[in-house]
Amino acid sequence: MKLALHWKILIGMVFGLVFGFVMKNLEMKGIVVDWIKPFGTIFINLLKMIAVPLIVVSLIVGLSDLKDISKLSKLGGRTVVLYLVTTVTAVSIGLVLANLIKPGEYINDESRKSLLENFAGDAAKKIELAASAKNQGPLQPLVDVVPENFFLAMTDNASMLKVILFVILIGIGLILIDENKAKPVVDFFKGLNEVILKIIDIIMLFSPIGVFALMAALMVEIPDFSTLNALGIYALTVVLGLIIMTFVIYPTMLIVLAKYSPVKFFRAIAPAQLLAFSTSSSAATLPVTMERVIENVGVDEEVASFVLPLGATVNMDGTSLYQAVAAIFIAQAMGIPLDLQTQLMIIVTATLASIGSAAVPSAGMVMLVIVLGQAGIPEAGLALIFAIDRPLDMCRTVVNVTSDAVVSTVVAKSVGKLNPINTEV
Ligand code: ASP
């Protein structure tokens, strides 16, 4: 019997966790770090390696298929609105949960002191990283989208928006020029697109081993569980919010807006979700998200190639929800009252901060510094949540990726580009 890919990945993850746990207890961390972890790094690098070529080629192919500029603006408009709506919904859910559960009140003086002391250094590093983002003018994000040099932008995975902008211009150019002149260019990219999708298949053959290595390394490297006890309620609050997004909000969107069965949807994108969990990076997961959404969900390539790369960079529901809960938690734990106005401001800042977060591990925590600063919460409070950030990063990245896939499905349905792969509810 041939095992489905998500089962293979899941088995790799479980074995990795168990193996890491055993090695940690046998005091053999070094072996895992030296001999196992590199395979995880190789796997992530392979995925990142293919991400930029995939975005460039599939976006060119997708846009040239649109044949009409007005279709592009329709697609763009719907995508941006849905991304904003889902993010604001996520932040609001986070705020409500944090106010109801009050996770900050469960942390006693002793654990607060020890966390603040133990993680002060780590927190200072993140605060420093956030400083450069903070010192820029209000229009800087707009300036950042326009590349000075396209090839330079292509060499930097963090410059995905710049690449997208330039490629959209190529796509528009191809739509506007004479069809006979455009055809050879489009045909070339169509062929290249097939090659890249094949490469992703090949990389994914390696995925069970890759996630095994990632999980084993994670297990030996995360801080001791004993420091995590005090943070349990906080972590549960974040996870509860993420569960509500995943199992209530997204299925509702799928059923109501796309007439798509959530069960089939989750089955189709499960490998992408598992990879998001193992890598904590929406950018590294993007190639697999695109492949699954196109081939298994049935979203047309011209929609997926536009909506998904954009989403990986700007749409982070999990991150924004986490930022809201974390901000309230830190304020509660440090005894800082937050009035309604400040809380409403958090909706705006967490939405913007999640848009600004890069799609890489722990980026959401760096941008949280900005949310804290705006709300008048001491940034040093970051030390309180440091110990548990990695596992939460894994969970929020799953939601970030799921949200992109859901929005692409809804947008595809709305423009008649959802292909039937047994999709009816
Ligand atoms: N790791 C997240 C992602 O790549 C971003 C974050 O919240 O840190 O989607």
CSV table of C-alpha atoms and ligand atoms in Angstrom, one decimal:
chain,number,residue,atom,x,y,z
A,1,MET,CA,0.0,0.0,0.0
A,2,LYS,CA,1.3,3.5,-0.9
A,3,LEU,CA,1.2,5.8,2.1
A,4,ALA,CA,-0.1,9.3,1.5
A,5,LEU,CA,2.5,12.0,1.8
A,6,HIS,CA,1.1,13.6,4.9
A,7,TRP,CA,1.3,10.3,6.8
A,8,LYS,CA,4.9,9.9,5.8
A,9,ILE,CA,5.7,13.4,7.0
A,10,LEU,CA,3.8,12.9,10.2
A,11,ILE,CA,5.7,9.7,10.9
A,12,GLY,CA,9.0,11.5,10.3
A,13,MET,CA,7.9,14.2,12.7
A,14,VAL,CA,6.9,11.8,15.5
A,15,PHE,CA,10.1,9.7,15.1
A,16,GLY,CA,12.1,12.9,15.1
A,17,LEU,CA,10.5,14.1,18.4
A,18,VAL,CA,11.0,10.7,20.1
A,19,PHE,CA,14.5,10.4,18.8
A,20,GLY,CA,15.4,14.0,20.0
A,21,PHE,CA,13.8,13.3,23.4
A,22,VAL,CA,15.8,10.1,23.9
A,23,MET,CA,19.1,11.7,22.7
A,24,LYS,CA,18.5,14.7,25.0
A,25,ASN,CA,18.0,12.4,28.0
A,26,LEU,CA,21.1,10.4,27.1
A,27,GLU,CA,23.1,13.6,27.1
A,28,MET,CA,23.9,13.1,23.4
A,29,LYS,CA,22.7,16.5,22.1
A,30,GLY,CA,26.0,17.1,20.3
A,31,ILE,CA,25.4,14.1,18.0
A,32,VAL,CA,22.0,15.4,16.9
A,33,VAL,CA,23.3,18.9,16.3
A,34,ASP,CA,26.3,17.8,14.4
A,35,TRP,CA,25.0,14.8,12.5
A,36,ILE,CA,21.2,15.1,12.2
A,37,LYS,CA,20.3,18.8,12.2
A,38,PRO,CA,22.2,19.5,9.0
A,39,PHE,CA,19.7,17.3,7.1
A,40,GLY,CA,16.9,19.5,8.4
A,41,THR,CA,18.8,22.6,7.3
A,42,ILE,CA,19.4,21.1,3.8
A,43,PHE,CA,15.7,20.4,3.5
A,44,ILE,CA,14.7,23.9,4.4
A,45,ASN,CA,17.4,25.3,2.0
A,46,LEU,CA,16.1,23.2,-0.8
A,47,LEU,CA,12.6,24.6,-0.3
A,48,LYS,CA,13.8,28.1,-0.1
A,49,MET,CA,16.0,27.6,-3.1
A,50,ILE,CA,13.0,26.8,-5.3
A,51,ALA,CA,10.7,29.4,-3.8
A,52,VAL,CA,11.8,32.5,-5.8
A,53,PRO,CA,12.1,30.7,-9.1
A,54,LEU,CA,8.6,29.2,-8.5
A,55,ILE,CA,7.1,32.6,-7.7
A,56,VAL,CA,8.6,34.3,-10.8
A,57,VAL,CA,7.8,31.6,-13.3
A,58,SER,CA,4.3,30.6,-12.1
A,59,LEU,CA,3.3,34.2,-11.7
A,60,ILE,CA,4.3,35.0,-15.2
A,61,VAL,CA,2.4,32.0,-16.5
A,62,GLY,CA,-0.6,32.8,-14.4
A,63,LEU,CA,-0.8,36.5,-15.3
A,64,SER,CA,-0.3,35.9,-19.0
A,65,ASP,CA,-3.3,33.5,-18.8
A,66,LEU,CA,-5.5,36.3,-17.5
A,67,LYS,CA,-5.4,38.0,-21.0
A,68,ASP,CA,-7.1,41.1,-19.5
A,69,ILE,CA,-5.9,43.7,-17.1
A,70,SER,CA,-9.3,44.2,-15.5
A,71,LYS,CA,-9.3,40.6,-14.3
A,72,LEU,CA,-6.0,41.3,-12.5
A,73,SER,CA,-7.4,44.3,-10.6
A,74,LYS,CA,-10.5,42.2,-9.7
A,75,LEU,CA,-8.3,39.4,-8.4
A,76,GLY,CA,-6.1,41.8,-6.5
A,77,GLY,CA,-9.0,43.7,-5.0
A,78,ARG,CA,-10.7,40.6,-3.6
A,79,THR,CA,-7.5,39.2,-2.4
A,80,VAL,CA,-6.5,42.3,-0.4
A,81,VAL,CA,-9.9,42.6,1.1
A,82,LEU,CA,-10.1,39.0,2.2
A,83,TYR,CA,-6.6,39.1,3.6
A,84,LEU,CA,-7.4,42.2,5.7
A,85,VAL,CA,-10.7,40.8,6.9
A,86,THR,CA,-9.2,37.5,8.1
A,87,THR,CA,-6.3,39.2,9.8
A,88,VAL,CA,-8.6,41.7,11.7
A,89,THR,CA,-10.8,38.7,12.7
A,90,ALA,CA,-7.8,36.9,14.0
A,91,VAL,CA,-6.6,39.8,16.1
A,92,SER,CA,-10.1,40.4,17.5
A,93,ILE,CA,-10.4,36.7,18.5
A,94,GLY,CA,-7.0,37.0,20.2
A,95,LEU,CA,-8.0,40.1,22.1
A,96,VAL,CA,-11.3,38.7,23.3
A,97,LEU,CA,-9.7,35.4,24.5
A,98,ALA,CA,-6.9,37.2,26.3
A,99,ASN,CA,-9.4,39.5,28.1
A,100,LEU,CA,-11.7,36.6,29.0
A,101,ILE,CA,-9.0,34.1,30.1
A,102,LYS,CA,-6.6,36.7,31.5
A,103,PRO,CA,-3.5,34.5,31.2
A,104,GLY,CA,-1.2,37.1,32.7
A,105,GLU,CA,-2.8,36.7,36.1
A,106,TYR,CA,-1.7,33.1,36.3
A,107,ILE,CA,2.0,34.0,36.5
A,108,ASN,CA,3.4,34.4,40.0
A,109,ASP,CA,6.1,36.9,41.1
A,110,GLU,CA,8.7,34.2,41.3
A,111,SER,CA,8.3,32.9,37.7
A,112,ARG,CA,8.0,36.4,36.4
A,113,LYS,CA,11.3,37.4,38.0
A,114,SER,CA,13.1,34.3,36.8
A,115,LEU,CA,11.8,34.6,33.2
A,116,LEU,CA,12.6,38.3,33.0
A,117,GLU,CA,16.1,37.5,34.3
A,118,ASN,CA,16.8,34.4,32.2
A,119,PHE,CA,15.6,35.7,28.9
A,120,ALA,CA,16.5,39.4,29.2
A,121,GLY,CA,19.5,38.9,26.8
A,122,ASP,CA,17.4,37.1,24.1
A,123,ALA,CA,14.7,39.7,24.4
A,124,ALA,CA,17.2,42.5,24.0
A,125,LYS,CA,18.4,41.0,20.7
A,126,LYS,CA,14.9,41.0,19.3
A,127,ILE,CA,14.3,44.5,20.5
A,128,GLU,CA,17.4,45.6,18.7
A,129,LEU,CA,16.3,43.9,15.5
A,130,ALA,CA,12.9,45.7,15.7
A,131,ALA,CA,14.6,49.1,16.1
A,132,SER,CA,15.5,49.4,12.5
A,133,ALA,CA,11.9,48.8,11.4
A,134,LYS,CA,10.7,51.3,14.0
A,135,ASN,CA,12.9,54.2,12.9
A,136,GLN,CA,11.5,54.4,9.4
A,137,GLY,CA,8.9,56.9,8.2
A,138,PRO,CA,5.2,55.9,7.7
A,139,LEU,CA,5.6,55.4,3.9
A,140,GLN,CA,8.7,53.2,4.2
A,141,PRO,CA,6.7,50.0,3.5
A,142,LEU,CA,5.5,51.5,0.2
A,143,VAL,CA,9.1,52.4,-0.7
A,144,ASP,CA,10.2,48.9,0.2
A,145,VAL,CA,8.0,47.3,-2.3
A,146,VAL,CA,9.8,48.9,-5.3
A,147,PRO,CA,13.1,47.2,-6.1
A,148,GLU,CA,16.1,49.3,-7.0
A,149,ASN,CA,17.5,46.3,-8.8
A,150,PHE,CA,15.4,43.2,-9.7
A,151,PHE,CA,18.3,40.8,-9.6
A,152,LEU,CA,19.3,42.0,-6.2
A,153,ALA,CA,15.7,41.5,-5.0
A,154,MET,CA,15.7,37.9,-6.4
A,155,THR,CA,18.7,37.0,-4.3
A,156,ASP,CA,17.0,37.8,-1.1
A,157,ASN,CA,14.1,35.6,0.1
A,158,ALA,CA,13.0,38.5,2.3
A,159,SER,CA,12.4,40.7,-0.7
A,160,MET,CA,9.5,38.6,-2.0
A,161,LEU,CA,7.2,41.6,-2.4
A,162,LYS,CA,9.8,43.4,-4.6
A,163,VAL,CA,10.0,40.3,-6.8
A,164,ILE,CA,6.2,40.1,-7.0
A,165,LEU,CA,5.9,43.7,-8.1
A,166,PHE,CA,8.4,43.3,-10.9
A,167,VAL,CA,6.9,40.1,-12.1
A,168,ILE,CA,3.4,41.6,-12.2
A,169,LEU,CA,4.8,44.3,-14.5
A,170,ILE,CA,6.2,41.6,-16.8
A,171,GLY,CA,2.8,39.9,-16.7
A,172,ILE,CA,1.0,43.1,-17.6
A,173,GLY,CA,3.5,43.7,-20.4
A,174,LEU,CA,2.8,40.3,-21.8
A,175,ILE,CA,-0.9,40.9,-21.7
A,176,LEU,CA,-0.6,44.3,-23.4
A,177,ILE,CA,1.8,43.3,-26.3
A,178,ASP,CA,0.9,41.6,-29.5
A,179,GLU,CA,-0.1,38.0,-28.8
A,180,ASN,CA,2.3,36.5,-31.4
A,181,LYS,CA,5.2,38.3,-29.7
A,182,ALA,CA,4.1,37.2,-26.2
A,183,LYS,CA,3.6,33.5,-27.1
A,184,PRO,CA,7.2,32.3,-27.3
A,185,VAL,CA,8.0,34.0,-24.0
A,186,VAL,CA,5.0,32.5,-22.3
A,187,ASP,CA,5.6,29.1,-23.8
A,188,PHE,CA,9.2,29.2,-22.4
A,189,PHE,CA,8.0,30.0,-18.9
A,190,LYS,CA,5.2,27.3,-19.2
A,191,GLY,CA,7.9,24.7,-19.8
A,192,LEU,CA,10.1,26.0,-17.0
A,193,ASN,CA,7.1,25.9,-14.7
A,194,GLU,CA,6.6,22.2,-15.3
A,195,VAL,CA,10.3,21.7,-14.5
A,196,ILE,CA,10.0,23.6,-11.3
A,197,LEU,CA,6.9,21.7,-10.2
A,198,LYS,CA,8.8,18.4,-10.9
A,199,ILE,CA,11.7,19.6,-8.8
A,200,ILE,CA,9.3,20.3,-5.9
A,201,ASP,CA,8.1,16.7,-6.2
A,202,ILE,CA,11.7,15.5,-6.0
A,203,ILE,CA,12.4,17.7,-2.9
A,204,MET,CA,9.3,16.4,-1.2
A,205,LEU,CA,10.6,12.8,-1.5
A,206,PHE,CA,13.1,13.9,1.0
A,207,SER,CA,10.5,15.5,3.3
A,208,PRO,CA,10.0,12.7,5.9
A,209,ILE,CA,13.8,12.7,6.5
A,210,GLY,CA,13.9,16.5,6.5
A,211,VAL,CA,11.2,16.9,9.1
A,212,PHE,CA,12.7,14.0,11.2
A,213,ALA,CA,15.9,16.0,11.4
A,214,LEU,CA,14.1,19.3,12.1
A,215,MET,CA,12.1,17.8,15.0
A,216,ALA,CA,15.0,16.0,16.5
A,217,ALA,CA,17.1,19.2,16.5
A,218,LEU,CA,14.2,21.2,17.9
A,219,MET,CA,13.7,18.7,20.7
A,220,VAL,CA,17.3,18.9,21.9
A,221,GLU,CA,17.5,22.7,21.5
A,222,ILE,CA,14.4,24.1,23.1
A,223,PRO,CA,14.6,25.4,26.7
A,224,ASP,CA,13.8,23.0,29.5
A,225,PHE,CA,10.1,22.3,30.0
A,226,SER,CA,10.2,23.2,33.7
A,227,THR,CA,10.4,26.9,32.8
A,228,LEU,CA,7.3,26.5,30.6
A,229,ASN,CA,4.8,25.6,33.3
A,230,ALA,CA,4.1,29.2,34.2
A,231,LEU,CA,3.4,30.0,30.6
A,232,GLY,CA,0.9,27.1,30.1
A,233,ILE,CA,-2.2,29.3,30.3
A,234,TYR,CA,-0.8,31.9,27.9
A,235,ALA,CA,0.2,29.2,25.4
A,236,LEU,CA,-3.2,27.6,25.7
A,237,THR,CA,-4.9,30.9,25.0
A,238,VAL,CA,-2.9,31.4,21.8
A,239,VAL,CA,-3.5,27.8,20.7
A,240,LEU,CA,-7.3,28.1,21.5
A,241,GLY,CA,-7.4,31.2,19.2
A,242,LEU,CA,-5.6,29.3,16.5
A,243,ILE,CA,-7.9,26.4,16.8
A,244,ILE,CA,-10.9,28.7,16.5
A,245,MET,CA,-9.5,30.2,13.3
A,246,THR,CA,-8.7,26.7,11.8
A,247,PHE,CA,-11.8,24.8,12.8
A,248,VAL,CA,-14.5,27.5,12.9
A,249,ILE,CA,-13.6,30.6,10.8
A,250,TYR,CA,-11.9,28.9,7.8
A,251,PRO,CA,-14.3,26.0,7.4
A,252,THR,CA,-17.2,28.6,7.5
A,253,MET,CA,-15.5,30.6,4.8
A,254,LEU,CA,-14.9,27.5,2.7
A,255,ILE,CA,-18.5,26.3,3.0
A,256,VAL,CA,-20.2,29.7,2.7
A,257,LEU,CA,-18.0,31.5,0.2
A,258,ALA,CA,-16.5,28.6,-1.8
A,259,LYS,CA,-19.0,25.8,-1.4
A,260,TYR,CA,-16.0,23.6,-0.7
A,261,SER,CA,-15.9,20.7,1.8
A,262,PRO,CA,-13.5,21.6,4.6
A,263,VAL,CA,-12.6,17.9,5.1
A,264,LYS,CA,-11.5,17.6,1.5
A,265,PHE,CA,-9.7,20.9,1.8
A,266,PHE,CA,-7.7,19.9,4.8
A,267,ARG,CA,-6.8,16.5,3.4
A,268,ALA,CA,-5.5,18.3,0.3
A,269,ILE,CA,-3.3,20.8,2.1
A,270,ALA,CA,-2.2,18.6,5.0
A,271,PRO,CA,1.4,18.2,3.8
A,272,ALA,CA,1.8,22.0,3.6
A,273,GLN,CA,0.4,22.4,7.1
A,274,LEU,CA,2.7,19.8,8.5
A,275,LEU,CA,5.7,21.5,6.8
A,276,ALA,CA,4.6,24.8,8.1
A,277,PHE,CA,4.6,23.2,11.6
A,278,SER,CA,8.1,21.7,11.1
A,279,THR,CA,9.8,24.6,9.5
A,280,SER,CA,8.1,27.6,11.2
A,281,SER,CA,8.4,29.4,8.0
A,282,SER,CA,5.6,30.3,5.5
A,283,ALA,CA,8.2,31.2,2.9
A,284,ALA,CA,9.9,27.8,3.1
A,285,THR,CA,6.5,26.1,2.9
A,286,LEU,CA,5.3,28.2,-0.1
A,287,PRO,CA,6.4,25.8,-2.9
A,288,VAL,CA,4.4,23.0,-1.3
A,289,THR,CA,1.4,25.2,-0.5
A,290,MET,CA,1.3,26.2,-4.1
A,291,GLU,CA,1.6,22.7,-5.4
A,292,ARG,CA,-1.1,21.3,-3.2
A,293,VAL,CA,-3.5,24.2,-3.7
A,294,ILE,CA,-3.2,24.0,-7.5
A,295,GLU,CA,-3.1,20.2,-7.9
A,296,ASN,CA,-5.1,18.9,-4.9
A,297,VAL,CA,-7.5,21.7,-4.1
A,298,GLY,CA,-8.2,22.6,-7.7
A,299,VAL,CA,-7.4,26.4,-7.6
A,300,ASP,CA,-6.4,27.6,-11.1
A,301,GLU,CA,-2.7,28.4,-11.4
A,302,GLU,CA,-3.4,32.0,-12.4
A,303,VAL,CA,-5.1,32.6,-9.1
A,304,ALA,CA,-2.8,30.6,-6.9
A,305,SER,CA,0.4,32.0,-8.3
A,306,PHE,CA,-0.8,35.5,-7.5
A,307,VAL,CA,-2.7,35.0,-4.2
A,308,LEU,CA,-0.3,32.6,-2.4
A,309,PRO,CA,3.1,34.3,-2.7
A,310,LEU,CA,1.4,37.6,-1.7
A,311,GLY,CA,-0.3,35.8,1.2
A,312,ALA,CA,2.9,34.2,2.4
A,313,THR,CA,4.4,37.6,2.8
A,314,VAL,CA,1.6,39.8,4.1
A,315,ASN,CA,-1.2,37.6,5.4
A,316,MET,CA,-0.4,36.2,8.8
A,317,ASP,CA,-3.5,35.5,10.8
A,318,GLY,CA,-1.8,33.2,13.2
A,319,THR,CA,1.0,35.8,13.9
A,320,SER,CA,-1.4,38.7,14.4
A,321,LEU,CA,-3.6,36.6,16.8
A,322,TYR,CA,-0.5,35.6,18.7
A,323,GLN,CA,0.7,39.3,18.9
A,324,ALA,CA,-2.6,40.4,20.3
A,325,VAL,CA,-2.6,37.7,23.0
A,326,ALA,CA,1.1,38.2,23.8
A,327,ALA,CA,0.7,41.9,24.2
A,328,ILE,CA,-2.2,41.6,26.6
A,329,PHE,CA,-0.5,38.8,28.5
A,330,ILE,CA,2.7,40.8,29.0
A,331,ALA,CA,0.6,43.8,30.1
A,332,GLN,CA,-1.4,41.7,32.6
A,333,ALA,CA,1.7,40.0,33.9
A,334,MET,CA,3.5,43.3,34.5
A,335,GLY,CA,0.4,44.9,36.1
A,336,ILE,CA,-0.2,47.4,33.4
A,337,PRO,CA,-3.9,48.2,32.8
A,338,LEU,CA,-4.9,48.6,29.2
A,339,ASP,CA,-7.9,50.8,28.4
A,340,LEU,CA,-10.3,50.0,25.6
A,341,GLN,CA,-8.8,52.6,23.3
A,342,THR,CA,-5.3,51.0,23.7
A,343,GLN,CA,-6.8,47.6,23.0
A,344,LEU,CA,-8.5,48.9,19.8
A,345,MET,CA,-5.2,50.4,18.8
A,346,ILE,CA,-3.7,46.9,19.2
A,347,ILE,CA,-6.0,45.7,16.4
A,348,VAL,CA,-4.5,48.2,14.1
A,349,THR,CA,-0.8,47.7,15.1
A,350,ALA,CA,-1.0,43.9,15.3
A,351,THR,CA,-2.6,43.9,11.8
A,352,LEU,CA,0.2,46.1,10.4
A,353,ALA,CA,2.9,44.2,12.4
A,354,SER,CA,1.8,40.9,11.0
A,355,ILE,CA,1.8,42.3,7.5
A,356,GLY,CA,5.4,43.5,8.2
A,357,SER,CA,6.6,40.2,9.6
A,358,ALA,CA,8.8,38.3,7.4
A,359,ALA,CA,7.7,34.7,6.6
A,360,VAL,CA,10.6,33.2,8.6
A,361,PRO,CA,10.9,31.6,12.1
A,362,SER,CA,10.3,34.0,15.0
A,363,ALA,CA,9.7,37.1,12.8
A,364,GLY,CA,6.4,37.6,14.5
A,365,MET,CA,8.1,38.1,17.8
A,366,VAL,CA,10.4,40.8,16.5
A,367,MET,CA,7.4,42.7,15.2
A,368,LEU,CA,5.6,42.2,18.5
A,369,VAL,CA,8.1,44.7,19.9
A,370,ILE,CA,6.4,47.4,17.8
A,371,VAL,CA,3.0,46.4,19.1
A,372,LEU,CA,4.2,46.6,22.6
A,373,GLY,CA,5.9,50.0,22.1
A,374,GLN,CA,2.7,51.5,20.6
A,375,ALA,CA,0.6,50.3,23.5
A,376,GLY,CA,3.0,51.6,26.1
A,377,ILE,CA,3.9,48.1,27.4
A,378,PRO,CA,7.6,47.7,28.3
A,379,GLU,CA,9.4,45.9,25.6
A,380,ALA,CA,11.6,44.0,28.1
A,381,GLY,CA,8.4,42.0,28.8
A,382,LEU,CA,9.3,40.0,25.7
A,383,ALA,CA,11.5,38.0,28.0
A,384,LEU,CA,8.4,36.6,29.6
A,385,ILE,CA,7.2,34.7,26.5
A,386,PHE,CA,10.6,33.8,25.1
A,387,ALA,CA,10.8,30.3,26.4
A,388,ILE,CA,7.6,29.1,24.7
A,389,ASP,CA,7.9,31.1,21.5
A,390,ARG,CA,9.2,28.4,19.2
A,391,PRO,CA,6.3,25.9,19.7
A,392,LEU,CA,3.8,28.7,19.3
A,393,ASP,CA,5.7,29.9,16.2
A,394,MET,CA,5.2,26.4,14.7
A,395,CYS,CA,1.4,26.5,15.5
A,396,ARG,CA,0.9,30.1,14.2
A,397,THR,CA,2.7,29.3,11.0
A,398,VAL,CA,0.3,26.5,10.3
A,399,VAL,CA,-2.6,29.0,10.6
A,400,ASN,CA,-0.7,31.6,8.4
A,401,VAL,CA,-0.4,29.0,5.6
A,402,THR,CA,-3.9,27.7,6.0
A,403,SER,CA,-5.3,31.2,5.7
A,404,ASP,CA,-3.5,31.8,2.5
A,405,ALA,CA,-4.8,28.6,1.0
A,406,VAL,CA,-8.4,29.3,2.2
A,407,VAL,CA,-8.3,32.8,0.7
A,408,SER,CA,-7.0,31.5,-2.6
A,409,THR,CA,-9.8,29.0,-2.8
A,410,VAL,CA,-12.4,31.6,-2.0
A,411,VAL,CA,-11.0,34.1,-4.6
A,412,ALA,CA,-10.7,31.3,-7.2
A,413,LYS,CA,-14.4,30.4,-6.6
A,414,SER,CA,-15.5,34.1,-6.9
A,415,VAL,CA,-13.8,34.4,-10.3
A,416,GLY,CA,-14.9,31.0,-11.6
A,417,LYS,CA,-11.4,29.5,-11.4
A,418,LEU,CA,-12.0,26.7,-9.0
A,419,ASN,CA,-11.6,23.5,-10.9
A,420,PRO,CA,-13.8,20.6,-9.8
A,421,ILE,CA,-11.8,17.9,-7.9
A,422,ASN,CA,-14.8,16.6,-6.1
A,423,THR,CA,-15.2,19.9,-4.4
A,424,GLU,CA,-18.8,20.3,-3.7
A,425,VAL,CA,-19.9,20.4,0.0
B,1,ASP,N1,7.1,32.0,11.4
B,1,ASP,C1,5.9,32.8,11.0
B,1,ASP,C2,5.8,32.5,9.5
B,1,ASP,O1,6.7,32.3,8.8
B,1,ASP,C3,6.1,34.2,11.2
B,1,ASP,C4,6.0,34.4,12.7
B,1,ASP,O2,4.9,34.6,13.2
B,1,ASP,O3,7.1,34.4,13.3
B,1,ASP,O4,4.7,32.5,9.0
